[in-house]
Amino acid sequence: MKQETKHLLRRTLRYLLPYKREFLVVGLTLVLSTVIGFLQPLVIQRITDSGMMQRDMAVILSSALLLALLVLGNQAIDLLQTRIFADVHNASYYAIFHQVFEKLLHLKKSYFEDKNSAEILSFLQMDVSQVSSVTDRYTVLSVSYVFRIVSGLIGLFLISWKLALIVLCMVPVKFLLVRGLSKRQEQAMDEMIESSRDFSRWFGDDLNGVDEIKLWDLFQSRDQVFREKQEKVLGVQKRTTMIGGWNSFWEMLLEWSVTILLYVLGGWLICAGSLTIGAVFAFVSYSGYVTGPVSALINLKMYFARIFPSARRLFRFLDMETELDTGTTPLKGWPPKLEFRNVEFWYEEERPILQGVNFSVEPGEKVAIIGQNGSGKSTILNLLLRFYEPKAGQILADGVDVQDIPLEEYRGLFSVVSQEPYLFLGDILENVDLQGDADPDRLETALRASGVESYLPRLPEKERTQIGRNGARLSGGEKQKLAVARALLKDAPVVILDEATSGFDVESDAYLHDVILHQMQGKTVIMITHHYHNLEGMDQVWRLEGGKINELP
């Protein structure tokens, strides 16, 4: 077994560890079911040889009753195991998905820049489902197969060691078949995962751009792409299904070949007087205790061949680098003095965005940053909010590198209103009071100061109106005001406005500007704007151009 495969197997099986107590109960039930399974063929032999052959009805009835009790007990054990495995599987699925969710929320912003939500959700759900299946009944009950094989072999050799050797001959044949098929299965699963991911990426992108598809009449071309991508996905799915089908075909062929051979040889031994009819029936039953479990154990290689591609991708995801949060130095000022010192940043090294940027914002100052589209204004905000890290230079808060400040505490400094604010599914109030615990008076003040209160009477359910996906039922200006209300309610010491009035009418724009100048006393305000009339009342105005920043007189 390759080193990578061993590592994947160990890491995957680690998800079984929290359920030791449950598996202990399952282990006890396995011992009981193994004992029951060992006794059943012996009871059948007694019914046949001592009851039917001797025409003893009392033996038949007593043995049949015992057999019924054994079957009933086995089914009760099976039901208990089903319940335990259902609970364990649900718990493990939740634990893995929660681990993924927590990881997702802390990944760097760059992870989301070339992926849409449909793609991310699709491949994560698939990977979590595949990896959590390690806690399914099939994997854990494989342990019981060892007990059944041992008990079956004991029964086989007790009845006829010659016939037992015939049963054992199928093991290496089955192993060689599964070995070849499992490699093909793992390759096919890799292809299926990637083709499904590619389709989800494309599908999510088309859903987000459905308006453009309608406006440009792209229905036919999109339908063609849909057919091509689905043919690829379904083709790979068919391959994986057929690999499983061929495995089942050879498995059944081997098992029935052995069974038929046993009946032929058993019949010959009965005719020769070497075995009784009951002994042959018992032998065939015991052979099933060996061939079935042996096949199941060997098929674990096929089973894990389906899991490993997902496990490989899931663990690669879980090992991804998250946002840097190693700081231990507490903030001093509230708000602090913010400073960019020789900051440089680029997405591609040959195309620098910021070059030696130096500027500072004193506590309580109102600062505007202007510049052409693509000049790096939003990059400065992303650096300030620690969504990105400088390639060179430092960003300081009261002289302390912001990387040395705990991330949660640092981001608590800021209220942000972006040009395209994201609004969650829910109503107006839920999108303003994101924590759900705001004081009603402060909430009302935020709604009034932001201008949200002015359009509430037009909504069917006022502040409890559902706004749709990302505020689809609101106008651009209404969404922007809602984002302003959210920022005002947070009441953070530093307010960042990134083209915050882009959807406002003239009257609303003037009103918000008045709020910034007169109702945010003592707060630091950093404004990015294209509207020069919004520069009135600013303490500093900086122009960003050619990757460098300069203060305007």
Coordinates of C-alpha atoms in Angstrom, one line a residue:
M1 CA 0.0 0.0 0.0
K2 CA 1.4 3.4 -1.0
Q3 CA 2.4 5.8 1.8
E4 CA -0.2 8.4 0.7
T5 CA -3.0 5.7 0.7
K6 CA -2.0 4.7 4.2
H7 CA -2.0 8.3 5.4
L8 CA -5.5 8.8 3.8
L9 CA -6.8 5.6 5.4
R10 CA -5.5 6.5 8.9
R11 CA -6.9 10.0 8.6
T12 CA -10.2 8.8 7.4
L13 CA -10.6 6.1 10.0
R14 CA -9.8 8.8 12.7
Y15 CA -13.4 9.9 12.3
L16 CA -14.4 6.6 14.0
L17 CA -12.6 7.5 17.3
P18 CA -15.3 9.6 18.9
Y19 CA -17.8 6.7 18.8
K20 CA -15.8 4.1 20.8
R21 CA -18.7 3.5 23.2
E22 CA -21.2 2.9 20.4
F23 CA -18.8 0.5 18.7
L24 CA -18.3 -1.4 21.9
V25 CA -22.0 -2.1 22.0
V26 CA -21.9 -3.1 18.4
G27 CA -18.9 -5.4 19.2
L28 CA -21.0 -7.2 21.8
T29 CA -23.9 -7.6 19.4
L30 CA -21.4 -8.9 16.8
V31 CA -20.3 -11.7 19.2
L32 CA -23.9 -12.6 19.8
S33 CA -24.9 -12.6 16.1
T34 CA -21.8 -14.7 15.4
V35 CA -22.8 -17.3 18.0
I36 CA -26.3 -17.3 16.6
G37 CA -25.0 -17.7 13.0
F38 CA -22.8 -20.6 14.1
L39 CA -25.7 -22.4 15.7
Q40 CA -28.3 -22.0 12.9
P41 CA -26.7 -24.5 10.4
L42 CA -26.3 -27.0 13.3
V43 CA -30.0 -26.7 14.1
I44 CA -30.9 -27.1 10.4
Q45 CA -28.7 -30.3 10.3
R46 CA -30.5 -31.6 13.4
I47 CA -33.9 -30.9 11.8
T48 CA -32.8 -32.8 8.6
D49 CA -30.9 -35.7 10.0
S50 CA -32.5 -36.3 13.5
G51 CA -35.9 -35.1 12.6
M52 CA -36.8 -35.6 9.0
M53 CA -34.6 -38.6 8.2
Q54 CA -35.7 -40.3 11.5
R55 CA -39.3 -39.1 11.1
D56 CA -39.3 -37.7 14.7
M57 CA -41.8 -34.9 14.8
A58 CA -40.9 -33.9 18.3
V59 CA -37.3 -33.2 17.3
I60 CA -38.6 -31.2 14.2
L61 CA -40.9 -29.0 16.3
S62 CA -38.4 -28.3 19.1
S63 CA -35.6 -27.6 16.6
A64 CA -37.9 -25.4 14.5
L65 CA -38.8 -23.4 17.6
L66 CA -35.2 -23.0 18.5
L67 CA -34.4 -21.9 15.0
A68 CA -37.2 -19.3 15.1
L69 CA -35.9 -17.9 18.4
L70 CA -32.4 -17.7 16.9
V71 CA -33.7 -15.8 13.8
L72 CA -35.8 -13.5 16.0
G73 CA -32.8 -12.7 18.2
N74 CA -30.6 -12.1 15.1
Q75 CA -33.2 -9.7 13.7
A76 CA -33.5 -7.8 17.0
I77 CA -29.7 -7.4 17.1
D78 CA -29.8 -6.2 13.5
L79 CA -32.4 -3.6 14.3
L80 CA -30.3 -2.4 17.3
Q81 CA -27.2 -2.1 15.1
T82 CA -29.2 -0.2 12.4
R83 CA -30.2 2.4 15.0
I84 CA -26.7 2.8 16.4
F85 CA -25.2 3.2 12.9
A86 CA -27.9 5.7 11.9
D87 CA -27.0 7.8 15.0
V88 CA -23.2 7.5 14.4
H89 CA -23.4 8.3 10.8
N90 CA -25.6 11.4 11.4
A91 CA -23.2 12.6 14.1
S92 CA -20.1 12.0 12.0
Y93 CA -21.7 13.8 9.0
Y94 CA -22.6 16.8 11.1
A95 CA -19.1 16.8 12.7
I96 CA -17.3 16.7 9.4
F97 CA -19.6 19.3 7.7
H98 CA -19.3 21.6 10.7
Q99 CA -15.5 21.3 10.5
V100 CA -15.7 22.2 6.8
F101 CA -18.1 25.1 7.5
E102 CA -15.8 26.5 10.2
K103 CA -12.8 26.2 7.9
L104 CA -14.7 27.8 5.0
L105 CA -15.5 30.9 7.1
H106 CA -11.8 31.4 8.0
L107 CA -10.3 30.8 4.6
K108 CA -8.5 33.7 2.9
K109 CA -10.5 36.0 0.6
S110 CA -8.5 34.8 -2.4
Y111 CA -10.1 31.3 -2.1
F112 CA -13.5 32.7 -3.1
E113 CA -12.4 34.9 -6.0
D114 CA -12.5 32.1 -8.6
K115 CA -15.3 29.9 -7.2
N116 CA -19.0 30.5 -6.9
S117 CA -21.2 29.2 -4.1
A118 CA -22.8 26.4 -6.2
E119 CA -19.4 24.9 -7.0
I120 CA -18.2 25.1 -3.4
L121 CA -21.4 23.6 -2.0
S122 CA -21.5 20.8 -4.6
F123 CA -18.0 19.5 -4.1
L124 CA -18.0 19.9 -0.3
Q125 CA -21.3 18.1 0.1
M126 CA -20.0 15.3 -2.1
D127 CA -16.7 15.0 -0.2
V128 CA -18.3 15.2 3.2
S129 CA -20.9 12.5 2.2
Q130 CA -18.2 10.2 0.9
V131 CA -15.8 10.6 3.8
S132 CA -18.6 10.3 6.5
S133 CA -19.7 7.0 4.9
V134 CA -16.7 5.5 6.7
T135 CA -19.0 5.3 9.7
D136 CA -21.6 3.4 7.8
R137 CA -22.7 -0.1 8.7
Y138 CA -20.6 -1.7 5.9
T139 CA -17.3 -0.4 7.1
V140 CA -17.7 -1.2 10.8
L141 CA -19.5 -4.5 10.3
S142 CA -16.5 -5.6 8.3
V143 CA -15.0 -6.5 11.7
S144 CA -17.8 -8.9 12.3
Y145 CA -16.9 -10.7 9.0
V146 CA -13.7 -11.9 10.6
F147 CA -15.7 -13.6 13.4
R148 CA -18.1 -15.1 10.8
I149 CA -15.2 -16.3 8.6
V150 CA -13.6 -18.0 11.7
S151 CA -16.8 -19.6 12.8
G152 CA -17.6 -20.6 9.2
L153 CA -14.1 -22.2 8.7
I154 CA -14.5 -24.1 12.0
G155 CA -17.8 -25.5 10.8
L156 CA -16.4 -26.3 7.3
F157 CA -13.4 -28.2 8.7
L158 CA -15.5 -30.0 11.2
I159 CA -17.7 -31.4 8.5
S160 CA -15.2 -31.9 5.6
W161 CA -11.7 -30.5 5.3
K162 CA -11.5 -31.5 1.6
L163 CA -14.6 -29.5 0.7
A164 CA -13.3 -26.6 2.9
L165 CA -10.1 -26.3 0.7
I166 CA -12.4 -25.9 -2.4
V167 CA -14.1 -22.9 -0.7
L168 CA -10.8 -21.3 0.2
C169 CA -9.6 -21.5 -3.4
M170 CA -11.9 -18.6 -4.4
V171 CA -10.1 -16.1 -2.1
P172 CA -7.0 -15.4 -4.2
V173 CA -9.1 -15.2 -7.4
K174 CA -11.5 -12.7 -5.9
F175 CA -8.6 -10.6 -4.5
L176 CA -6.9 -10.4 -7.9
L177 CA -10.1 -9.3 -9.6
V178 CA -10.9 -6.6 -7.0
R179 CA -7.3 -5.3 -7.1
G180 CA -7.6 -4.5 -10.8
L181 CA -11.1 -3.1 -10.6
S182 CA -10.4 -0.9 -7.5
K183 CA -7.7 1.0 -9.4
R184 CA -10.1 1.7 -12.2
Q185 CA -12.7 2.7 -9.7
E186 CA -10.5 5.3 -8.0
Q187 CA -9.5 6.8 -11.4
A188 CA -13.2 7.0 -12.4
M189 CA -14.2 8.6 -9.1
D190 CA -11.5 11.2 -9.6
E191 CA -12.9 12.0 -13.0
M192 CA -16.4 12.1 -11.7
I193 CA -15.6 14.5 -8.9
E194 CA -13.8 16.9 -11.3
S195 CA -16.5 16.7 -14.0
S196 CA -19.2 17.3 -11.3
R197 CA -17.2 20.3 -9.9
D198 CA -16.8 21.7 -13.4
F199 CA -20.5 21.4 -14.1
S200 CA -21.5 23.0 -10.7
R201 CA -19.1 25.9 -11.4
W202 CA -20.6 26.5 -14.9
F203 CA -24.2 26.0 -13.6
G204 CA -23.8 28.4 -10.7
D205 CA -22.2 31.0 -13.1
D206 CA -25.2 30.7 -15.4
L207 CA -27.7 31.2 -12.6
N208 CA -25.9 34.3 -11.5
G209 CA -25.9 35.6 -15.1
V210 CA -29.5 34.6 -16.0
D211 CA -30.5 38.2 -16.8
E212 CA -27.6 38.4 -19.4
I213 CA -28.7 35.1 -20.9
K214 CA -32.2 36.5 -21.4
L215 CA -31.0 39.9 -22.8
W216 CA -28.5 38.4 -25.2
D217 CA -30.7 35.4 -26.2
L218 CA -28.1 32.8 -25.2
F219 CA -30.6 30.0 -24.6
Q220 CA -29.4 27.8 -27.5
S221 CA -25.7 28.2 -26.8
R222 CA -26.2 27.6 -23.1
D223 CA -28.4 24.5 -23.8
Q224 CA -25.6 23.1 -26.0
V225 CA -23.0 23.6 -23.2
F226 CA -25.4 22.0 -20.7
R227 CA -25.7 18.9 -22.9
E228 CA -22.0 18.6 -23.4
K229 CA -21.2 18.9 -19.7
Q230 CA -24.0 16.6 -18.6
E231 CA -22.9 14.0 -21.1
K232 CA -19.4 14.1 -19.6
V233 CA -20.8 13.8 -16.0
L234 CA -23.2 11.0 -16.9
G235 CA -20.6 9.2 -18.9
V236 CA -18.2 9.0 -16.0
Q237 CA -21.1 8.0 -13.7
K238 CA -21.9 5.2 -16.1
R239 CA -18.2 4.0 -15.9
T240 CA -18.2 3.9 -12.1
T241 CA -21.6 2.0 -12.2
M242 CA -20.3 -0.5 -14.7
I243 CA -17.1 -1.1 -12.7
G244 CA -19.3 -1.9 -9.7
G245 CA -21.5 -4.1 -12.0
W246 CA -18.5 -6.1 -13.2
N247 CA -17.4 -6.6 -9.7
S248 CA -20.8 -7.9 -8.7
F249 CA -20.9 -10.1 -11.8
W250 CA -17.6 -11.8 -11.1
E251 CA -18.4 -12.1 -7.4
M252 CA -21.7 -13.9 -8.0
L253 CA -20.1 -16.1 -10.7
L254 CA -17.4 -17.2 -8.3
E255 CA -19.8 -17.8 -5.3
W256 CA -22.3 -19.8 -7.4
S257 CA -19.5 -21.7 -9.1
V258 CA -18.3 -22.8 -5.6
T259 CA -21.8 -23.5 -4.4
I260 CA -22.6 -25.7 -7.5
L261 CA -19.3 -27.5 -7.1
L262 CA -20.1 -28.2 -3.4
Y263 CA -23.5 -29.6 -4.3
V264 CA -22.0 -31.9 -6.9
L265 CA -19.2 -33.1 -4.6
G266 CA -21.5 -33.2 -1.6
G267 CA -24.0 -35.3 -3.6
W268 CA -21.2 -37.7 -4.5
L269 CA -20.1 -38.0 -0.9
I270 CA -23.7 -38.6 0.2
C271 CA -24.0 -41.4 -2.5
A272 CA -20.7 -42.8 -1.2
G273 CA -22.0 -42.7 2.4
S274 CA -19.3 -40.3 3.6
L275 CA -21.7 -37.5 4.5
T276 CA -25.3 -37.1 5.5
I277 CA -27.8 -34.8 3.7
G278 CA -28.0 -32.6 6.8
A279 CA -24.2 -32.3 6.9
V280 CA -24.1 -31.2 3.2
F281 CA -26.8 -28.5 3.9
A282 CA -24.9 -27.3 7.0
F283 CA -21.7 -27.3 4.9
V284 CA -23.3 -25.1 2.2
S285 CA -24.5 -22.7 4.9
Y286 CA -21.1 -22.5 6.5
S287 CA -19.5 -21.9 3.1
G288 CA -21.8 -18.9 2.8
Y289 CA -20.3 -17.7 6.1
V290 CA -16.9 -17.8 4.5
T291 CA -17.4 -16.8 0.8
G292 CA -19.8 -13.8 1.5
P293 CA -17.7 -12.2 4.3
V294 CA -14.4 -12.8 2.4
S295 CA -15.9 -11.1 -0.6
A296 CA -17.1 -8.3 1.6
L297 CA -13.6 -7.8 3.1
I298 CA -11.9 -7.8 -0.2
N299 CA -14.6 -5.4 -1.5
L300 CA -13.4 -2.9 1.1
K301 CA -10.7 -2.1 -1.4
M302 CA -13.4 -1.2 -3.9
Y303 CA -15.3 0.7 -1.2
F304 CA -12.4 2.8 -0.2
A305 CA -11.5 3.4 -3.9
R306 CA -14.7 5.5 -4.0
I307 CA -13.9 7.3 -0.7
F308 CA -10.2 8.1 -1.3
P309 CA -10.6 10.7 -4.1
S310 CA -13.0 12.6 -2.0
A311 CA -10.9 12.2 1.2
R312 CA -7.8 13.4 -0.7
R313 CA -9.7 16.5 -1.8
L314 CA -11.4 17.1 1.5
F315 CA -8.2 16.9 3.5
R316 CA -6.4 19.1 1.0
F317 CA -9.2 21.6 1.7
L318 CA -9.0 21.3 5.5
D319 CA -5.2 21.8 5.3
M320 CA -5.5 25.0 3.4
E321 CA -4.1 28.2 4.9
T322 CA -6.6 30.3 6.8
E323 CA -6.5 34.0 7.6
L324 CA -3.5 34.8 9.8
D325 CA -4.6 35.2 13.4
T326 CA -1.7 34.8 15.8
G327 CA -1.8 38.2 17.4
T328 CA -1.8 38.7 21.2
T329 CA -1.3 42.4 21.6
P330 CA -4.6 44.2 22.6
L331 CA -5.7 47.4 21.0
K332 CA -4.8 50.6 22.8
G333 CA -6.8 53.5 21.3
W334 CA -10.5 53.3 20.4
P335 CA -10.2 54.4 17.6
P336 CA -6.4 54.0 17.2
K337 CA -4.2 55.9 14.8
L338 CA -4.0 54.0 11.6
E339 CA -0.9 54.1 9.4
F340 CA 0.3 52.5 6.1
R341 CA 4.1 52.4 6.1
N342 CA 5.8 51.6 2.8
V343 CA 3.0 49.2 1.9
E344 CA 3.3 47.3 -1.4
F345 CA 0.9 44.8 -2.9
W346 CA 0.3 42.9 -6.1
Y347 CA -1.7 40.0 -7.4
E348 CA 0.9 39.3 -10.1
E349 CA 4.4 40.4 -9.2
E350 CA 5.0 42.0 -12.6
R351 CA 1.9 44.1 -12.2
P352 CA 2.1 46.0 -8.8
I353 CA -1.1 47.6 -7.5
L354 CA 0.4 49.5 -4.6
Q355 CA 4.0 50.8 -4.5
G356 CA 5.5 52.3 -1.3
V357 CA 2.2 53.6 0.0
N358 CA 2.5 55.9 3.1
F359 CA -0.3 57.7 4.8
S360 CA -1.8 57.9 8.3
V361 CA -5.2 58.6 9.8
E362 CA -5.4 60.2 13.2
P363 CA -8.2 59.2 15.7
G364 CA -11.4 60.9 14.8
E365 CA -10.2 62.2 11.4
K366 CA -12.4 62.1 8.4
V367 CA -10.3 61.1 5.3
A368 CA -11.2 60.7 1.7
I369 CA -9.3 58.6 -0.9
I370 CA -10.0 59.3 -4.5
G371 CA -8.6 57.8 -7.7
Q372 CA -9.5 56.3 -11.0
N373 CA -11.1 52.8 -11.4
G374 CA -8.4 50.1 -10.9
S375 CA -6.0 52.5 -9.1
G376 CA -6.1 50.3 -5.9
K377 CA -8.6 52.1 -3.7
S378 CA -10.5 48.9 -2.8
T379 CA -7.2 47.1 -2.3
I380 CA -6.3 49.6 0.4
L381 CA -9.5 48.8 2.2
N382 CA -9.0 45.0 1.8
L383 CA -5.5 45.4 3.3
L384 CA -6.8 47.6 6.1
L385 CA -9.5 45.0 6.9
R386 CA -6.9 42.3 6.8
F387 CA -8.6 40.4 3.9
Y388 CA -5.2 40.6 2.2
E389 CA -1.7 40.8 3.7
P390 CA 0.9 43.3 2.4
K391 CA 3.6 41.9 0.2
A392 CA 5.9 44.4 1.8
G393 CA 5.7 47.2 4.4
Q394 CA 3.4 47.4 7.5
I395 CA -0.1 48.5 8.5
L396 CA 0.0 49.9 12.0
A397 CA -2.6 50.7 14.7
D398 CA -1.2 53.0 17.3
G399 CA 2.3 51.9 16.2
V400 CA 1.5 48.2 16.5
D401 CA 1.6 46.0 13.4
V402 CA -2.0 44.9 12.9
Q403 CA -0.9 41.3 12.4
D404 CA 0.0 41.3 16.1
I405 CA -3.5 42.2 17.1
P406 CA -6.2 39.4 17.5
L407 CA -8.2 39.4 14.3
E408 CA -11.6 39.4 15.9
E409 CA -10.7 42.3 18.1
Y410 CA -9.1 44.2 15.2
R411 CA -12.1 43.8 12.9
G412 CA -14.4 45.0 15.7
L413 CA -12.9 48.4 15.0
F414 CA -14.7 48.8 11.7
S415 CA -18.2 49.4 10.3
V416 CA -18.1 49.0 6.5
V417 CA -20.5 50.1 3.8
S418 CA -19.3 48.9 0.4
Q419 CA -20.4 49.8 -3.1
E420 CA -22.1 46.4 -3.4
P421 CA -23.2 45.3 0.1
Y422 CA -24.3 41.7 0.6
L423 CA -27.7 41.3 2.1
F424 CA -28.7 38.0 3.7
L425 CA -32.0 36.1 3.2
G426 CA -34.5 37.5 5.7
D427 CA -36.3 40.7 6.4
I428 CA -35.2 44.3 6.8
L429 CA -34.6 44.1 10.6
E430 CA -32.7 40.9 10.3
N431 CA -30.3 42.5 7.8
V432 CA -29.7 45.6 10.0
D433 CA -29.5 43.8 13.3
L434 CA -27.2 40.9 12.2
Q435 CA -26.6 39.7 15.8
G436 CA -30.3 39.9 16.6
D437 CA -29.8 41.5 20.0
A438 CA -29.8 45.3 19.3
D439 CA -31.5 47.8 21.6
P440 CA -34.8 48.8 19.9
D441 CA -34.1 52.5 20.4
R442 CA -30.6 52.2 18.8
L443 CA -32.1 50.2 16.0
E444 CA -34.8 52.8 15.3
T445 CA -32.1 55.6 15.3
A446 CA -30.1 53.6 12.7
L447 CA -33.1 53.1 10.5
R448 CA -33.9 56.8 10.7
A449 CA -30.4 58.2 10.2
S450 CA -29.7 55.9 7.2
G451 CA -32.9 56.8 5.4
V452 CA -34.3 53.3 5.6
E453 CA -37.3 54.6 7.6
S454 CA -38.3 56.7 4.6
Y455 CA -39.1 53.8 2.4
L456 CA -40.5 51.4 4.9
P457 CA -44.2 52.6 4.4
R458 CA -44.0 51.5 0.8
L459 CA -43.1 47.9 1.7
P460 CA -45.9 45.4 2.2
E461 CA -44.8 44.3 5.7
K462 CA -42.8 47.3 6.6
E463 CA -39.6 46.3 8.4
R464 CA -40.6 42.6 8.4
T465 CA -40.7 42.5 4.6
Q466 CA -38.6 39.6 3.1
I467 CA -36.0 41.2 0.8
G468 CA -35.1 38.1 -1.3
R469 CA -31.7 36.8 -2.4
N470 CA -29.1 39.6 -1.8
G471 CA -31.9 42.2 -1.5
A472 CA -33.4 41.4 -4.9
R473 CA -36.7 43.0 -4.0
L474 CA -35.1 46.3 -3.1
S475 CA -33.7 49.0 -5.4
G476 CA -30.0 49.8 -5.5
G477 CA -30.5 52.9 -3.3
E478 CA -32.6 51.0 -0.8
K479 CA -30.0 48.3 -0.5
Q480 CA -27.3 50.9 0.1
K481 CA -29.3 52.6 2.8
L482 CA -29.9 49.2 4.5
A483 CA -26.1 48.7 4.5
V484 CA -25.6 52.2 6.0
A485 CA -28.1 51.4 8.8
R486 CA -26.2 48.2 9.5
A487 CA -23.0 50.1 9.9
L488 CA -24.5 52.8 12.0
L489 CA -26.0 50.2 14.4
K490 CA -22.7 48.5 14.9
D491 CA -21.4 51.9 16.2
A492 CA -17.7 51.0 15.5
P493 CA -15.0 53.6 16.1
V494 CA -13.9 53.5 12.4
V495 CA -16.4 53.8 9.6
I496 CA -15.4 52.8 6.1
L497 CA -17.5 54.1 3.2
D498 CA -16.6 52.5 -0.2
E499 CA -18.8 54.5 -2.7
A500 CA -21.5 54.2 -0.1
T501 CA -23.8 56.8 -1.7
S502 CA -23.5 55.3 -5.3
G503 CA -27.2 54.4 -5.4
F504 CA -28.5 57.4 -3.5
D505 CA -30.5 60.3 -5.0
V506 CA -29.2 63.8 -4.5
E507 CA -31.3 64.5 -1.3
S508 CA -30.3 61.2 0.3
D509 CA -26.7 61.8 -0.6
A510 CA -26.7 65.2 1.1
Y511 CA -28.5 63.7 4.1
L512 CA -25.9 61.0 4.6
H513 CA -23.0 63.4 4.1
D514 CA -24.5 65.5 6.9
V515 CA -24.7 62.4 9.1
I516 CA -21.0 61.7 8.4
L517 CA -20.0 65.3 9.3
H518 CA -22.2 65.9 12.3
Q519 CA -23.3 62.6 13.8
M520 CA -20.0 60.7 13.7
Q521 CA -18.1 63.0 16.0
G522 CA -15.1 61.2 17.5
K523 CA -15.2 58.4 14.9
T524 CA -12.6 57.9 12.3
V525 CA -14.2 58.0 8.8
I526 CA -12.4 56.7 5.7
M527 CA -14.4 57.4 2.5
I528 CA -13.7 56.3 -1.0
T529 CA -15.7 58.3 -3.5
H530 CA -15.9 59.6 -7.0
H531 CA -18.2 62.5 -6.0
Y532 CA -16.1 65.6 -5.4
H533 CA -18.9 67.3 -3.5
N534 CA -18.5 64.6 -0.8
L535 CA -15.0 65.9 -0.1
E536 CA -16.4 68.9 1.7
G537 CA -15.6 68.8 5.4
M538 CA -12.9 66.1 5.1
D539 CA -9.8 66.6 7.2
Q540 CA -7.6 65.0 4.6
V541 CA -8.0 64.0 0.9
W542 CA -5.6 61.5 -0.7
R543 CA -5.3 60.7 -4.4
L544 CA -4.2 57.2 -5.4
E545 CA -2.6 57.1 -8.8
G546 CA 0.0 54.8 -10.4
G547 CA 0.2 52.7 -7.3
K548 CA 1.3 55.7 -5.2
I549 CA -0.7 58.0 -2.9
N550 CA -0.4 61.7 -2.4
E551 CA -2.2 64.2 -0.2
L552 CA -4.2 66.9 -2.0
P553 CA -3.7 70.4 -0.7

